[in-house]
Short mmCIF file of C-alpha atoms and ligand atoms in Angstrom, two decimals:
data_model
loop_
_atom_site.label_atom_id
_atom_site.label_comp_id
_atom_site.label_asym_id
_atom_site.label_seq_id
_atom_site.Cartn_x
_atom_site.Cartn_y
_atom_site.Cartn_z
CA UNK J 27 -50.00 60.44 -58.86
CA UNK J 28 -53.53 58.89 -59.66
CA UNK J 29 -53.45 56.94 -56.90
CA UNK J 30 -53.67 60.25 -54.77
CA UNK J 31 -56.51 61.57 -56.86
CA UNK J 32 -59.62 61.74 -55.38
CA UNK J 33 -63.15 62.85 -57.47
CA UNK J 34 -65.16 66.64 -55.85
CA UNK J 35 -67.95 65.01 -56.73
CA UNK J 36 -67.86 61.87 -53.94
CA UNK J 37 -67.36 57.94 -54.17
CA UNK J 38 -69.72 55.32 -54.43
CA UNK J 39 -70.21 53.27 -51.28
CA UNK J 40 -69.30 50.18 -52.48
CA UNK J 41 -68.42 48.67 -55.93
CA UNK J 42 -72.29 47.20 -55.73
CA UNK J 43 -73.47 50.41 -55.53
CA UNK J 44 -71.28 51.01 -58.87
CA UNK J 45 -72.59 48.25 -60.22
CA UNK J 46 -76.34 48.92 -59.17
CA UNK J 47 -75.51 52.67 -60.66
CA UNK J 48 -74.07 51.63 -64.22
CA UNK J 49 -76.61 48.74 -64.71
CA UNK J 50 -79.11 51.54 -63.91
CA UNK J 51 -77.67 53.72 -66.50
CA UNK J 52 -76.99 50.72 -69.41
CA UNK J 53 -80.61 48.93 -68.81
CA UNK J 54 -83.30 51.55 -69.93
CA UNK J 55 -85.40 52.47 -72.95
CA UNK J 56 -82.49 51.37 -75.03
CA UNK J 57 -83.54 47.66 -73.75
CA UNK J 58 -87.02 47.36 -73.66
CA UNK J 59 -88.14 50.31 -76.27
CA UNK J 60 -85.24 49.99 -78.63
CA UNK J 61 -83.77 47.17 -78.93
CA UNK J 62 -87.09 45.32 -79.93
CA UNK J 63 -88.46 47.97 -82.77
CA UNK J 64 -84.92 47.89 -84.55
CA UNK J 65 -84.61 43.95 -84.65
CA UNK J 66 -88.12 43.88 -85.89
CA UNK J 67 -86.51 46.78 -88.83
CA UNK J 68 -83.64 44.91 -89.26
CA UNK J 69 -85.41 41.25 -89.82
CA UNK J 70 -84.57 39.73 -86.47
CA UNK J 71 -82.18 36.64 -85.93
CA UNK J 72 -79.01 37.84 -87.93
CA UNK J 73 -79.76 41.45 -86.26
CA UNK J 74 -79.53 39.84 -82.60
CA UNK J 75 -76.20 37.68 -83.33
CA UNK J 76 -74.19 40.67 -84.93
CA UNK J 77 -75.83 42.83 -82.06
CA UNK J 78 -74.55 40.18 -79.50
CA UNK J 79 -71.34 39.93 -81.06
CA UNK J 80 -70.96 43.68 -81.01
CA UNK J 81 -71.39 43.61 -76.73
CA UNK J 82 -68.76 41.05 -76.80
CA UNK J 83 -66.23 42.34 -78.79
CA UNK J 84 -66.29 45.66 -78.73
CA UNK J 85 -68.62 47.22 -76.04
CA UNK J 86 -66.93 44.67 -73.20
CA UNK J 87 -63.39 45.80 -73.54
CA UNK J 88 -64.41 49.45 -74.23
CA UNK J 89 -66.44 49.63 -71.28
CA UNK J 90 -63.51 48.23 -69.22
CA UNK J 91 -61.17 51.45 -70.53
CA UNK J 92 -63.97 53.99 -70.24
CA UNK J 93 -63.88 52.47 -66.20
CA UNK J 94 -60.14 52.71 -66.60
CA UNK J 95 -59.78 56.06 -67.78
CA UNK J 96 -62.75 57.60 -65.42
CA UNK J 97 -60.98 56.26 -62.38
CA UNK J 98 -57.38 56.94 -63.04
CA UNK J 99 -58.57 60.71 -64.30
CA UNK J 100 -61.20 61.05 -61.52
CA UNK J 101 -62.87 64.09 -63.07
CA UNK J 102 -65.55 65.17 -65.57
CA UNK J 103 -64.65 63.27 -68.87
CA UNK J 104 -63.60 66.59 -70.54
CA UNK J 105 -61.06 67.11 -67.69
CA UNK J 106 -60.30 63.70 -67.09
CA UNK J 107 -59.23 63.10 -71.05
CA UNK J 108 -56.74 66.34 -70.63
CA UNK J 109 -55.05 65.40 -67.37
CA UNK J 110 -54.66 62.00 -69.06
CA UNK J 111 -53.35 62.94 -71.64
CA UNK J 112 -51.21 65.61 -70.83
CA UNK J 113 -49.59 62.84 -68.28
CA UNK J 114 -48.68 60.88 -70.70
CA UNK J 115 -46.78 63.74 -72.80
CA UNK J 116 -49.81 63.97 -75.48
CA UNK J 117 -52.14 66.96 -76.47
CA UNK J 118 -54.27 68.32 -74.85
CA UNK J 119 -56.83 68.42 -77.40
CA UNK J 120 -57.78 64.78 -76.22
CA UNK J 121 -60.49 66.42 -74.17
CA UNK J 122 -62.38 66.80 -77.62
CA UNK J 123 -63.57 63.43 -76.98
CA UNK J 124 -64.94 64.68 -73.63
CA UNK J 125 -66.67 67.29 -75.54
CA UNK J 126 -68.08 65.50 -78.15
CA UNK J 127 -69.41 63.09 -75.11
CA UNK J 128 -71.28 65.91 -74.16
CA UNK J 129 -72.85 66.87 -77.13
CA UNK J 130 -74.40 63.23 -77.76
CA UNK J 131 -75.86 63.32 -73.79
CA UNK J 132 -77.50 66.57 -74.66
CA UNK J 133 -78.78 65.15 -78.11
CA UNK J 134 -79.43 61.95 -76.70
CA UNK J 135 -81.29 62.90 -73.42
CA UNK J 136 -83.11 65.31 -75.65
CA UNK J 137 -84.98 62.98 -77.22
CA UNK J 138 -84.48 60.28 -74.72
CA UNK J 139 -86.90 62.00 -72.32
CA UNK J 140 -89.51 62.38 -74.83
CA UNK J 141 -89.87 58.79 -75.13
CA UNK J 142 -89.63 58.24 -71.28
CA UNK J 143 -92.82 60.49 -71.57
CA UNK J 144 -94.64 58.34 -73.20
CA UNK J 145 -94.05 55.36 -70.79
CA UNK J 146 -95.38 57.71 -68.23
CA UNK J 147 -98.26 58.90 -69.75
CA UNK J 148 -98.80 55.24 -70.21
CA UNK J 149 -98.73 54.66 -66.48
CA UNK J 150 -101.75 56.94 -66.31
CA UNK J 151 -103.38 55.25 -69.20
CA UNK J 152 -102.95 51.95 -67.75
CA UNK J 153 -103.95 53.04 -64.29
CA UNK J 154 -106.98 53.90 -65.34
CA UNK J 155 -107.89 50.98 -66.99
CA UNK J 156 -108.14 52.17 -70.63
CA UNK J 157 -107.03 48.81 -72.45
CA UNK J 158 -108.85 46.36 -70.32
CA UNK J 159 -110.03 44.46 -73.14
CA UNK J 160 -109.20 46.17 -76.68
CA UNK J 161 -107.90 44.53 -79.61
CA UNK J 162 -104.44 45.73 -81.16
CA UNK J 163 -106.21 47.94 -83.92
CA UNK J 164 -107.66 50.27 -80.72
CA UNK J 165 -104.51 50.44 -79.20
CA UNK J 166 -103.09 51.52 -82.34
CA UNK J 167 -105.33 53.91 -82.51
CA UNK J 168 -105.01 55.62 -79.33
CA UNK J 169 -101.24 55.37 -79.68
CA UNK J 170 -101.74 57.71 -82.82
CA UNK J 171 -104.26 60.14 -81.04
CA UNK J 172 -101.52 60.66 -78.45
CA UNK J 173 -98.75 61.27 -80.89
CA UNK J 174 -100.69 63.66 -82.81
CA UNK J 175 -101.13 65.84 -79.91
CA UNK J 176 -97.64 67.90 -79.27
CA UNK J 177 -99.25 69.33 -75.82
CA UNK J 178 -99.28 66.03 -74.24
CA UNK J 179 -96.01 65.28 -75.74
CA UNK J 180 -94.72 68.41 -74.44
CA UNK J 181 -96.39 67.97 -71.20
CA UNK J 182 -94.90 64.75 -70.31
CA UNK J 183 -91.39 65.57 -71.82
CA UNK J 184 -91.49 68.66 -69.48
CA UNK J 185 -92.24 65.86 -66.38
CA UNK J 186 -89.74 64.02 -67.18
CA UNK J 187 -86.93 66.43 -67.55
CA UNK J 188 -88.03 67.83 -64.24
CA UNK J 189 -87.58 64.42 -62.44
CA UNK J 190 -84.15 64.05 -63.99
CA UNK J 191 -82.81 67.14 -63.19
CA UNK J 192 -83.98 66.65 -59.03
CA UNK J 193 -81.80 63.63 -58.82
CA UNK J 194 -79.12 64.83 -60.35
CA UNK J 195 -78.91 67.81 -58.22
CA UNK J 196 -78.87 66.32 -55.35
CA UNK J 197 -75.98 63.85 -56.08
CA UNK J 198 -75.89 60.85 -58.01
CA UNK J 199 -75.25 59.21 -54.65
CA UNK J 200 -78.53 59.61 -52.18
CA UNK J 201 -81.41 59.44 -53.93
CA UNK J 202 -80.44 57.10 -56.85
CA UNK J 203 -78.53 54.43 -54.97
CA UNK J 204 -81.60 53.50 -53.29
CA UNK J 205 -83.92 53.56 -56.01
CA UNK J 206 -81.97 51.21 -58.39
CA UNK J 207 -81.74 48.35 -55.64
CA UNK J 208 -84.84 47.63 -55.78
CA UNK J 209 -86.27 48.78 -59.10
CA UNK J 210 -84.04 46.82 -61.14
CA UNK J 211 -85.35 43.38 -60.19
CA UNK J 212 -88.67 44.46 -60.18
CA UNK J 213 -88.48 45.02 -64.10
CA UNK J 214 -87.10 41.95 -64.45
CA UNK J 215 -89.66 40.70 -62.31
CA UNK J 216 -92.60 41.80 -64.68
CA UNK J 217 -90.61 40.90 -67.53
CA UNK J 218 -90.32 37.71 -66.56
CA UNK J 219 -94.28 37.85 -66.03
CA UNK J 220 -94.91 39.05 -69.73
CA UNK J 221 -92.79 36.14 -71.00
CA UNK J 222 -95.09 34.31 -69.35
CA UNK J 223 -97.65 35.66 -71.28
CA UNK J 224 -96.43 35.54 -74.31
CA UNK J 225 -96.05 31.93 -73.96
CA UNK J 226 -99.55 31.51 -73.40
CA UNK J 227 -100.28 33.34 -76.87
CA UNK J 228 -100.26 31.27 -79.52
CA UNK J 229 -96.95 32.79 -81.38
CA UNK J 230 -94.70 32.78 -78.35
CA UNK J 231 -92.73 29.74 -80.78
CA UNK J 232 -93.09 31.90 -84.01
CA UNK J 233 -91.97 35.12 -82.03
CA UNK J 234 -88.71 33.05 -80.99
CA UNK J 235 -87.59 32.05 -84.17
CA UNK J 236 -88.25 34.94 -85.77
CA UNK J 237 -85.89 36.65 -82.62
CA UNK J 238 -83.11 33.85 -82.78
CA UNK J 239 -83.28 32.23 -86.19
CA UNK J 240 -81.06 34.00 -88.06
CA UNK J 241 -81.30 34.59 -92.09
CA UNK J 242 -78.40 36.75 -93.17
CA UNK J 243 -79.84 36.99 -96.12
CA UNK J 244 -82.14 39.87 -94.25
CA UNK J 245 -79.04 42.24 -92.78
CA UNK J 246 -77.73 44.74 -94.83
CA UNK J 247 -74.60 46.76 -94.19
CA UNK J 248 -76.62 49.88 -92.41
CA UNK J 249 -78.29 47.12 -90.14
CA UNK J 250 -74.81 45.89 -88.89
CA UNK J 251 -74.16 49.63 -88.10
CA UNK J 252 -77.32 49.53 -86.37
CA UNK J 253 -76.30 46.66 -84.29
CA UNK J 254 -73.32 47.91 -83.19
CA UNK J 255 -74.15 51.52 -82.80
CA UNK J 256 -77.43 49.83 -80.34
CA UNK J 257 -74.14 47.54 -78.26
CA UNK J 258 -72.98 51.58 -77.59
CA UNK J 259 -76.16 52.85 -76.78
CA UNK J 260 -77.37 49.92 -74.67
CA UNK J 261 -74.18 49.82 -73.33
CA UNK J 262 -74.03 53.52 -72.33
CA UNK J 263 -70.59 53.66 -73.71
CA UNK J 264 -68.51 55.92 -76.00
CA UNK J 265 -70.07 59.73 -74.57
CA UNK J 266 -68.68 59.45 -71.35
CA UNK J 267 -71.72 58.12 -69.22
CA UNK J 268 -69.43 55.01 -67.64
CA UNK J 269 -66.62 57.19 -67.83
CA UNK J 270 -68.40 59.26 -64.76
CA UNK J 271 -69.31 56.57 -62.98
CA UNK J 272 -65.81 55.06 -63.10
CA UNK J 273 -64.22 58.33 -61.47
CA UNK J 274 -66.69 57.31 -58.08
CA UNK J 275 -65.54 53.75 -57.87
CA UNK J 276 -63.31 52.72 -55.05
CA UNK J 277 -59.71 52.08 -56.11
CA UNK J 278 -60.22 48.48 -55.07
CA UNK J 279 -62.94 47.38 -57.08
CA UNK J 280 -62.36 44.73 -59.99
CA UNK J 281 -63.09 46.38 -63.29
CA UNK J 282 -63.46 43.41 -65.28
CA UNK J 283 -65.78 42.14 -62.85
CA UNK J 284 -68.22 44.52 -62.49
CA UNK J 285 -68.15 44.75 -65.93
CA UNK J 286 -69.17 41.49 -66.50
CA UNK J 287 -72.17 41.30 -64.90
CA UNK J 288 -73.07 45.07 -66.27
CA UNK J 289 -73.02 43.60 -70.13
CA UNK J 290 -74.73 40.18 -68.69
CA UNK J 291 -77.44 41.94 -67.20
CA UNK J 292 -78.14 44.15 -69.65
CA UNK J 293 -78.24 41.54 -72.30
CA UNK J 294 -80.73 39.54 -70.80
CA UNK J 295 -83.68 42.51 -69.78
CA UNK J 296 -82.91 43.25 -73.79
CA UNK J 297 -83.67 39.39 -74.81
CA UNK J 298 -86.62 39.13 -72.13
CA UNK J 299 -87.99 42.15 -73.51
CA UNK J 300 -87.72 40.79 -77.21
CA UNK J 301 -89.05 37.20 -75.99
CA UNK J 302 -91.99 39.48 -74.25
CA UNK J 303 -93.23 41.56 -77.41
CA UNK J 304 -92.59 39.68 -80.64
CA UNK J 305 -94.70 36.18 -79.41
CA UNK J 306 -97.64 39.56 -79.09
CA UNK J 307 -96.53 41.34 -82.48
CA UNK J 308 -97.38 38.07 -84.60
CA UNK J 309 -100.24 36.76 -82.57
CA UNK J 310 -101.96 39.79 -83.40
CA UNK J 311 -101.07 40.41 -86.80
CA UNK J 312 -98.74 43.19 -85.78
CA UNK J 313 -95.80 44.63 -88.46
CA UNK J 314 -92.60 43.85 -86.39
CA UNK J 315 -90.81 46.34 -88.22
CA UNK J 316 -93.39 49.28 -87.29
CA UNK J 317 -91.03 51.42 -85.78
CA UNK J 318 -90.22 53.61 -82.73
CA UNK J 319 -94.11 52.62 -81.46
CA UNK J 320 -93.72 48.80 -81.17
CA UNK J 321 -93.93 48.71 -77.67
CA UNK J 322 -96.32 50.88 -77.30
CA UNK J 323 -98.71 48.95 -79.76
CA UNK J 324 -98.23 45.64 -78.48
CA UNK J 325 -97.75 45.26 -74.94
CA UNK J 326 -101.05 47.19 -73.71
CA UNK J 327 -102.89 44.32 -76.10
CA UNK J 328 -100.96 42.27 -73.36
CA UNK J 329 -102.40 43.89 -70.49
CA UNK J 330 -105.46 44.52 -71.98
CA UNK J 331 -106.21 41.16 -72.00
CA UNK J 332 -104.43 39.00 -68.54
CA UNK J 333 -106.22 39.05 -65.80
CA UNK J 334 -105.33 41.94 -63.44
CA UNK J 335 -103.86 43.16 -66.25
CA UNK J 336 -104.40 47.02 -65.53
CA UNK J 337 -102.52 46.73 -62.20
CA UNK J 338 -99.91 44.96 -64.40
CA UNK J 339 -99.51 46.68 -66.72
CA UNK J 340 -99.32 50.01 -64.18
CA UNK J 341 -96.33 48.81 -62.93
CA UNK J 342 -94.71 47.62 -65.69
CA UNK J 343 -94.71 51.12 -67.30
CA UNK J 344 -93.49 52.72 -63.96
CA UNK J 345 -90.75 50.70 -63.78
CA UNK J 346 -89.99 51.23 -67.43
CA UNK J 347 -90.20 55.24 -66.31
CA UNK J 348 -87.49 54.50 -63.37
CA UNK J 349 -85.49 52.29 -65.93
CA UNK J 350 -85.08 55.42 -68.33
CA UNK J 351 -85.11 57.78 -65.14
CA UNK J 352 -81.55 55.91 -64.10
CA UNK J 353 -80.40 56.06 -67.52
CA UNK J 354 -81.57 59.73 -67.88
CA UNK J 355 -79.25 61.03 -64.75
CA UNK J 356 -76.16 59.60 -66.37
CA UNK J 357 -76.87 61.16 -69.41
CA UNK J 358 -76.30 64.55 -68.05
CA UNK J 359 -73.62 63.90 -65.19
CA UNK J 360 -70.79 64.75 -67.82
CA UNK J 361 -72.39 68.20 -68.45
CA UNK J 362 -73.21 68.78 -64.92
CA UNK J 363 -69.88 68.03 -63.72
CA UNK J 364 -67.82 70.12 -66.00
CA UNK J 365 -69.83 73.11 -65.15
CA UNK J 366 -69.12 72.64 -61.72
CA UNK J 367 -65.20 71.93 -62.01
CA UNK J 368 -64.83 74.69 -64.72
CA UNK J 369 -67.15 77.03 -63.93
CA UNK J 370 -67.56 77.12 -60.02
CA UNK J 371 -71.04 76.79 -60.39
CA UNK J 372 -73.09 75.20 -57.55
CA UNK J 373 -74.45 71.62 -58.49
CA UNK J 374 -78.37 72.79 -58.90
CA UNK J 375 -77.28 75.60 -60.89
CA UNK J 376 -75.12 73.18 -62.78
CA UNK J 377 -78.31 71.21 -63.27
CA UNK J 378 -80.59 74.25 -64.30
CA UNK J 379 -78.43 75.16 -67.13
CA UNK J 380 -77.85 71.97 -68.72
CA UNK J 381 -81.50 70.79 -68.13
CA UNK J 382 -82.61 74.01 -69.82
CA UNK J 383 -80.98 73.51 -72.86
CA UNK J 384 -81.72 69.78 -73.08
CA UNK J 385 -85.41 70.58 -72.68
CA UNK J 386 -85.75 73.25 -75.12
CA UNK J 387 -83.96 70.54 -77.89
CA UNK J 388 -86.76 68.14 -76.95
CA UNK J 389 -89.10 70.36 -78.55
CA UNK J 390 -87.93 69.05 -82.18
CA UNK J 391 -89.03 65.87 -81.04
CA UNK J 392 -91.82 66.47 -79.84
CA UNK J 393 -92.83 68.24 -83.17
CA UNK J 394 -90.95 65.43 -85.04
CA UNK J 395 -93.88 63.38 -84.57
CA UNK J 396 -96.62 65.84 -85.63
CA UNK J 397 -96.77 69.05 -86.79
CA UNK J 398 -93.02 68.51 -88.47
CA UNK J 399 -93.50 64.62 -89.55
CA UNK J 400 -92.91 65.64 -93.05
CA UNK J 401 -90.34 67.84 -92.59
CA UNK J 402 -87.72 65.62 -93.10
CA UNK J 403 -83.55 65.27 -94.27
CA UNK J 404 -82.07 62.01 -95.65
CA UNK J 405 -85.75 60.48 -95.41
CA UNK J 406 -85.35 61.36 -91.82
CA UNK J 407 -87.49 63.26 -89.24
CA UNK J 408 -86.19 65.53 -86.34
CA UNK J 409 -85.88 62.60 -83.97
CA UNK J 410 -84.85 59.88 -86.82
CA UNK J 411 -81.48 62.33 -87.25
CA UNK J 412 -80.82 62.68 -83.67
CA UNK J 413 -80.94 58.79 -82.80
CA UNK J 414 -79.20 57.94 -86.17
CA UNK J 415 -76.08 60.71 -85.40
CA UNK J 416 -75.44 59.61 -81.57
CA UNK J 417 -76.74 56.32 -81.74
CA UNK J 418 -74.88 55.27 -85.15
CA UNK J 419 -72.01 57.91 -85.27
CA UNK J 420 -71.26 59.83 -82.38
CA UNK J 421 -71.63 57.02 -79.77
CA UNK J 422 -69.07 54.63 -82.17
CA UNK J 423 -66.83 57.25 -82.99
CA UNK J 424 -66.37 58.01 -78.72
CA UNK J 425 -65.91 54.66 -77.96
CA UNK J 426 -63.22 53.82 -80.60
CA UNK J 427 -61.25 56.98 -79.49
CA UNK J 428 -61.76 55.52 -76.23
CA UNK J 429 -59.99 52.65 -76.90
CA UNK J 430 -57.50 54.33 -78.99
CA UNK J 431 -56.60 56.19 -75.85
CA UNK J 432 -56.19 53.08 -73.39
CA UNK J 433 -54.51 51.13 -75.89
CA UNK J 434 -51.91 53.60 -77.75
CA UNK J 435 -51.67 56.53 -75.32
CA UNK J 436 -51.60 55.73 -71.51
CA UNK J 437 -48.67 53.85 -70.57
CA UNK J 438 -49.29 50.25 -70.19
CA UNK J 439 -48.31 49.69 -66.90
CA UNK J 440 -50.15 52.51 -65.85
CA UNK J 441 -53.26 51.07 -67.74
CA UNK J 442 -52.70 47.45 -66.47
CA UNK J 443 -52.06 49.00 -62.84
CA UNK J 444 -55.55 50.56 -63.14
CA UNK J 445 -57.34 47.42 -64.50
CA UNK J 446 -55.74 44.96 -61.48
CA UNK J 447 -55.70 41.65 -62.91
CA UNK J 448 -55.01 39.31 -60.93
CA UNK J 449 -53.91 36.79 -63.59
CA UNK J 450 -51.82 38.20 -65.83
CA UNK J 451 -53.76 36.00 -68.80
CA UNK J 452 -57.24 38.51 -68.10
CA UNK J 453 -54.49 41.27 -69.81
CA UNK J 454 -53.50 39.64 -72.11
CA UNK J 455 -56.73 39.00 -74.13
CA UNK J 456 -58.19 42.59 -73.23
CA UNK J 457 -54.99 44.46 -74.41
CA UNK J 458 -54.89 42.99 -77.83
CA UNK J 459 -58.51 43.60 -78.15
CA UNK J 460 -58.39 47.13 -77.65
CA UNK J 461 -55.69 48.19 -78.99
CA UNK J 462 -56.47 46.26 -82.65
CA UNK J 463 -59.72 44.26 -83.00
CA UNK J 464 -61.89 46.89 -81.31
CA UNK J 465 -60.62 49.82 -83.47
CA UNK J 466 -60.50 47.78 -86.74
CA UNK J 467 -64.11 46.23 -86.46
CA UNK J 468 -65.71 49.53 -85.63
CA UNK J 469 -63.83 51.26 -88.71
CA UNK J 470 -64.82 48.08 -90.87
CA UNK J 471 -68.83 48.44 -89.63
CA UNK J 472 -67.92 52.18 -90.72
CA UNK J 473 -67.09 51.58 -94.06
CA UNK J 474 -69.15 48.62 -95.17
CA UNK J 475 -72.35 51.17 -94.10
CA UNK J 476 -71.17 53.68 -96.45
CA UNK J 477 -70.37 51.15 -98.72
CA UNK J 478 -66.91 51.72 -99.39
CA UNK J 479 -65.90 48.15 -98.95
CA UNK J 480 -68.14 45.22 -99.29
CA UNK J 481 -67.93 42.39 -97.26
CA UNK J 482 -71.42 40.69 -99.08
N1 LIG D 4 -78.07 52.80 -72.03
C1 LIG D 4 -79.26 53.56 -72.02
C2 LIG D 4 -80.41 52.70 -72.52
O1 LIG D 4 -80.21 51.62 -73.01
C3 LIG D 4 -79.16 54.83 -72.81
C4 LIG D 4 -77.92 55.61 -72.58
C5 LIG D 4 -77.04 55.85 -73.62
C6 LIG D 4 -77.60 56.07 -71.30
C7 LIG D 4 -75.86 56.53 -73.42
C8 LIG D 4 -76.41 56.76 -71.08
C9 LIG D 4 -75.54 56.97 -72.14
O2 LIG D 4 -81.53 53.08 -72.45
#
């Protein structure tokens, strides 16, 4: 019976320490990287409403069954989705959706650690006082010199991995647990701080409006795709990321709950971070829509200019490093664990393997921004393909399954056992919304992008 099952792997301490671990996982370069350099693509206010919508609807109650299904399977997502299914008389082939899970946290980790790079060669940057007082157009320019270079790319990337893969070999539980409790409101901390500077610019009104006015007149049908593919990725949800996590939370813990303030908390570092960077963007004549370097461009013109600003900004990008670092460790933990379960191998072996192969793929990003910028599919570089598959695709089509498979395959009672509602009425809204709106609104964002249907 699932209530007898217990995970190899270990147990969180507590449901805070579940929480502490998932938040660490959801809040990360998808916040404070992402989430402002595709609202300034996608023409802001309209972007950030269907994007908010998106968390509600759909990444809420799908984050509630990938808990679900992680605890009552307690087991890597590829083995959890067979037992699962299998117990409830279906095929076996369910654990495709474990597999696929895997493939995006290789793809996604590939390139995700590439990025983190570049916060932490920012660290150094800022550490040694390199922006104190340049304009945006030297910024710029130093941003380029650094992305032309693939052995600093490379070098950083390499870093990176490396950290990743120590944590994760020594348990999700000891090192990480600590880390996150005190890292997490330290970002928000120094968010808070840039806010403040951004109100002191002399756009920080311009910057909001253009972040919450919305003119729908600016979205087009691939920018609602965008929006809700970002809700997965932010979210962590649909390639089996919460799904781990869920199989080490205690059997009492309240999954709506913890869910809850998950989504909340990840919303708001993704709203600071926009309030932070856009008031900077116009006050300096920035392009909002300049892509994957937004951050990167603007907030050093920040530092570069409050006082104590290089100590500032140090710690800002550190914390942005530990941010990704905690995403970066969940990104892998499906991999990891299979190979252990399936494969008897030890957990650092485990690790090797998996890291190994994730590293090697980084090295198309890494070129993707040089010495292969041109080489490009669909208008699309190395890395543009790799974030638009997972993030847009892979991530949405994991999650719907996921609901799919709480809604129409486990047995209710089982399902609502596993959730443990206390009022029956908390069941009542999340069943209906996975088992039809979920499903239909991701397959209607699906078709409007490829244009099938219009919806104007
Ligand atoms: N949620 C992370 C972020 O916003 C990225 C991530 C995606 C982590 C999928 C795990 C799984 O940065």
């Amino acid at each position: 019976m699932a209530e007898g099952r217990q995970s190899i792997h270990g147990q969180w301490s507590s449901r805070w320490v579940f929480v502490l671990a998932a938040t660490g996982s959801a809040v990360g370069l998808g916040n404070i990287w992402k989430f402002p350099y595709i609202t300034g693509e996608n023409g802001g206010g309209a972007f950030v409403i269907v994007y908010l919508l998106c968390i509600a609807l759909i990444g809420v109650p799908i984050m509630m069954a990938e808990i679900l299904i992680g605890r009552r399977g307690r087991q890597s997502p590829i083995n959890t989705m067979r037992t699962l299914a299998v117990e409830s008389g279906r095929s076996a082939h369910w654990q495709l959706l474990g597999w696929s899970g895997v493939l995006a946290g290789f793809l996604i980790l590939s390139f995700y650690s590439v990025i983190a790079g570049w916060a932490m060669s920012y660290v150094a940057r800022s550490g040694s006082g390199v922006f104190v007082g340049l304009g945006a157009e030297q910024i710029d320019e130093i941003f380029s010199a650094f992305l032309a270079d693939p052995t600093s790319l490379f070098f950083w990337h390499t870093l990176f991995m490396l950290m990743t893969m120590f944590v994760v070999a020594r348990g999700v539980r000891s090192g990480l647990e600590q880390a996150v409790r005190f890292l997490m409101p330290s970002l928000f901390i120094l968010l808070l701080l840039l806010v403040g500077y951004a109100m002191s610019t002399d756009a920080f009104v311009t910057g909001l409006e253009f972040l919450f006015t919305p003119d729908f007149s600016k979205i087009t049908g691939n920018g609602v795709l965008v929006a809700m593919g970002h809700a997965f990725f932010t979210l962590s949800l649909g390639m089996g990321a919460i799904m781990i996590y869920g199989s080490y939370l205690p059997q009492s813990a309240s999954i709506a709950g913890t869910t809850f303030t998950i989504a909340i908390a990840d919303t708001v570092v993704a709203l600071l971070a926009g309030m932070a960077i856009f008031p900077i963007v116009f006050s300096n004549g920035l392009e909002p829509g300049s892509g994957p370097g937004l951050i990167f461009q603007t907030l050093p013109v920040a530092f570069g200019q409050m006082p104590a600003g290089a100590v500032f900004g140090t710690l800002f990008f550190i914390l942005l490093v530990f941010a990704a670092w905690s995403s970066a460790i969940s990104l892998i933990e499906p991999a990891v664990t299979w190979l252990v379960e399936n494969h008897g191998m030890k957990r650092l072996t485990a690790c090797l393997v998996s890291g190994f192969t994730t590293w090697l793929l980084g090295v198309g990003t890494v070129f993707s921004f040089n010495i292969w910028s041109d080489a490009t599919l669909f208008g699309k570089t190395f890395f543009d393909l790799l974030d638009y598959l997972t993030a847009n695709i892979m991530l949405p089509l994991g999650g719907l399954f996921i609901a799919l498979f709480a809604a129409w395959i486990m047995k209710r009672d089982a399902v609502r056992d596993e959730l443990g509602f206390k009022q029956s009425v908390g069941f009542r809204i999340w069943y209906p919304l996975v088992r039809y709106v979920t499903p239909v609104a991701v397959v209607i964002v699906f078709l409007n992008a490829i244009g099938a249907i219009d919806l104007g």
